[in-house]
mmCIF file of C-alpha atoms in Angstrom:
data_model
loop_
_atom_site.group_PDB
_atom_site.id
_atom_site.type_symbol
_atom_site.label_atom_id
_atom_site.label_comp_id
_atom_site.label_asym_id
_atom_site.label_seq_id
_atom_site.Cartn_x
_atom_site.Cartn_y
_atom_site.Cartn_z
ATOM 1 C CA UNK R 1 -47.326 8.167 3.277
ATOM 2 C CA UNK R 2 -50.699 7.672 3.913
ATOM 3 C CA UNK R 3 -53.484 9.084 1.835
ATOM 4 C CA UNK R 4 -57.024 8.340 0.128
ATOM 5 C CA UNK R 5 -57.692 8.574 -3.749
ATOM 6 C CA UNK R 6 -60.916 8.562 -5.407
ATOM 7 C CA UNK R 7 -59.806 5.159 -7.693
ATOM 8 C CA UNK R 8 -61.927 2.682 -5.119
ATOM 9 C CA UNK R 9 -62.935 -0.864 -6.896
ATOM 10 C CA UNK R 10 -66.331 0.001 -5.803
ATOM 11 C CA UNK R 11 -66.317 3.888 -7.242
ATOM 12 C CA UNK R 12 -65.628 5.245 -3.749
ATOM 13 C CA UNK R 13 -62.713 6.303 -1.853
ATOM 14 C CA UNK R 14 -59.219 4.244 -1.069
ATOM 15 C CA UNK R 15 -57.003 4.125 1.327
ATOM 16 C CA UNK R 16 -53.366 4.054 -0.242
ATOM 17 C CA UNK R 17 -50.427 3.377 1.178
ATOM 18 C CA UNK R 18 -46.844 4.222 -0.066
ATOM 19 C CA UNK R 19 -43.402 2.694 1.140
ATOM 20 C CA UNK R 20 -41.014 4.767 2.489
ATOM 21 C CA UNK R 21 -37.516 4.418 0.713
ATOM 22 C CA UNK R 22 -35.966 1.028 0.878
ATOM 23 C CA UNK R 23 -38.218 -0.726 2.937
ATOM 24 C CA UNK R 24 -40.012 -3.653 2.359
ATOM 25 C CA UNK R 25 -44.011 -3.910 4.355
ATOM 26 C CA UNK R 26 -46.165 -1.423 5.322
ATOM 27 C CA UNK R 27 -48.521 -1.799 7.971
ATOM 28 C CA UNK R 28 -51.913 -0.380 7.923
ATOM 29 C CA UNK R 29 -54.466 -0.973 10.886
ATOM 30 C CA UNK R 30 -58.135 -0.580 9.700
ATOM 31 C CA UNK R 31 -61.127 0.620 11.282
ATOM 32 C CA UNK R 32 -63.467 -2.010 13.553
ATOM 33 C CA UNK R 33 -65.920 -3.799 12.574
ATOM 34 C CA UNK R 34 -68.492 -3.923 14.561
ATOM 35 C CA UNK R 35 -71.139 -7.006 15.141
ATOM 36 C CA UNK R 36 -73.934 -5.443 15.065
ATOM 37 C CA UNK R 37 -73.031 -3.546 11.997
ATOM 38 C CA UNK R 38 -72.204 -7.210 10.573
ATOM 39 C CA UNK R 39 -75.998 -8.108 11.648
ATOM 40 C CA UNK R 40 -77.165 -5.237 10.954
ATOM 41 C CA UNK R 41 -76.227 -5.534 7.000
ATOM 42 C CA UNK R 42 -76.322 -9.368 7.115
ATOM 43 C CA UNK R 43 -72.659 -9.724 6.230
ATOM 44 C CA UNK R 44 -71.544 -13.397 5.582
ATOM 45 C CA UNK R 45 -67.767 -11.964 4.457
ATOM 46 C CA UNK R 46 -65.346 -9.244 4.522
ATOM 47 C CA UNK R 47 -63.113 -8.502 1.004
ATOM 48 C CA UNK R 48 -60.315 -6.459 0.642
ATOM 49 C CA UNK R 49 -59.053 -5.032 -2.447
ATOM 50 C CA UNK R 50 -55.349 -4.988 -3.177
ATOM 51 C CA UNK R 51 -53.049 -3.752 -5.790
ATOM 52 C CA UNK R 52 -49.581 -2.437 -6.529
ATOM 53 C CA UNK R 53 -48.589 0.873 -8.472
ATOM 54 C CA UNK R 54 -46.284 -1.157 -9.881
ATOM 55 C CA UNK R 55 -44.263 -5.115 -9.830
ATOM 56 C CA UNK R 56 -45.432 -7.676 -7.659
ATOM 57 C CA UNK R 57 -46.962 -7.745 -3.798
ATOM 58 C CA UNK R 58 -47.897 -9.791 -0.874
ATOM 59 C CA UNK R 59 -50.617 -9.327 1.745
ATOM 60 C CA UNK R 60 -51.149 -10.802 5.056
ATOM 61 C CA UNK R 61 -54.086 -9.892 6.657
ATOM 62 C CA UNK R 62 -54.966 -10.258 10.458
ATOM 63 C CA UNK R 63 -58.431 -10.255 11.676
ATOM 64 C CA UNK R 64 -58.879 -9.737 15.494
ATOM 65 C CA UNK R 65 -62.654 -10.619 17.360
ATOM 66 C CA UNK R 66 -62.806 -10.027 20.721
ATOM 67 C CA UNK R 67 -60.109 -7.504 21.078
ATOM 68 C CA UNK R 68 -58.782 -6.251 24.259
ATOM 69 C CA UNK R 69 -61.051 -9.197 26.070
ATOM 70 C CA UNK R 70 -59.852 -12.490 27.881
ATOM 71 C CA UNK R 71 -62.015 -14.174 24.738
ATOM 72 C CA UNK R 72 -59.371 -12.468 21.809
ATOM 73 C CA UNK R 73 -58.716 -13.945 18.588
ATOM 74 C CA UNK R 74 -56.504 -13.227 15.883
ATOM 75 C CA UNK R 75 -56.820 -15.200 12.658
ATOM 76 C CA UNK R 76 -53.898 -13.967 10.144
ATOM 77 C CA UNK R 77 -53.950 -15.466 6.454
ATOM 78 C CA UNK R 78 -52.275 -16.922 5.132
ATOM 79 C CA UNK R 79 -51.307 -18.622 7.951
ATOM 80 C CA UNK R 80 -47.431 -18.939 7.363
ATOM 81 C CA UNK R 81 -45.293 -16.378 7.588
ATOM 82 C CA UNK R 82 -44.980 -14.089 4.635
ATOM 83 C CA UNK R 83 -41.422 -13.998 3.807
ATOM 84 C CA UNK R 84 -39.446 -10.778 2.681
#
């Protein structure tokens, strides 16, 4: 399920995520960032905030520039494959 809770690391809003029964990854897809917004603000980074309810977790985290264009890339860290 999919919902937002007012318990943000910054005092805002966050997006939480919760695992249907017996699975194992969830997979969220974000909102764009866009370049000028990055100039704009003079960006120099992009942090995400993670946490569990509860036990351990892993992330992997794709970031895509260029999408949809002959010029795409897609960074994903860490770079191996996260197993399950």
């Amino acid at each position: 399920a999919i919902s937002t809770r007012d318990n943000a690391h910054d005092g805002g809003h966050s997006l939480s995520l919760s695992l249907p029964a017996r699975k194992h990854s969830v997979t969220a897809i974000s909102t764009r960032l866009r370049g000028w917004k990055v100039e704009q603000h003079r960006a120099v980074g992009l942090r995400l905030w993670l946490r569990t309810g509860k036990g351990e977790g892993k992330a992997r985290v794709s970031v895509i520039a260029n999408g949809r264009s002959p010029e795409q890339v897609i960074h994903t860290f860490p770079d191996q494959p996260v197993s399950a």
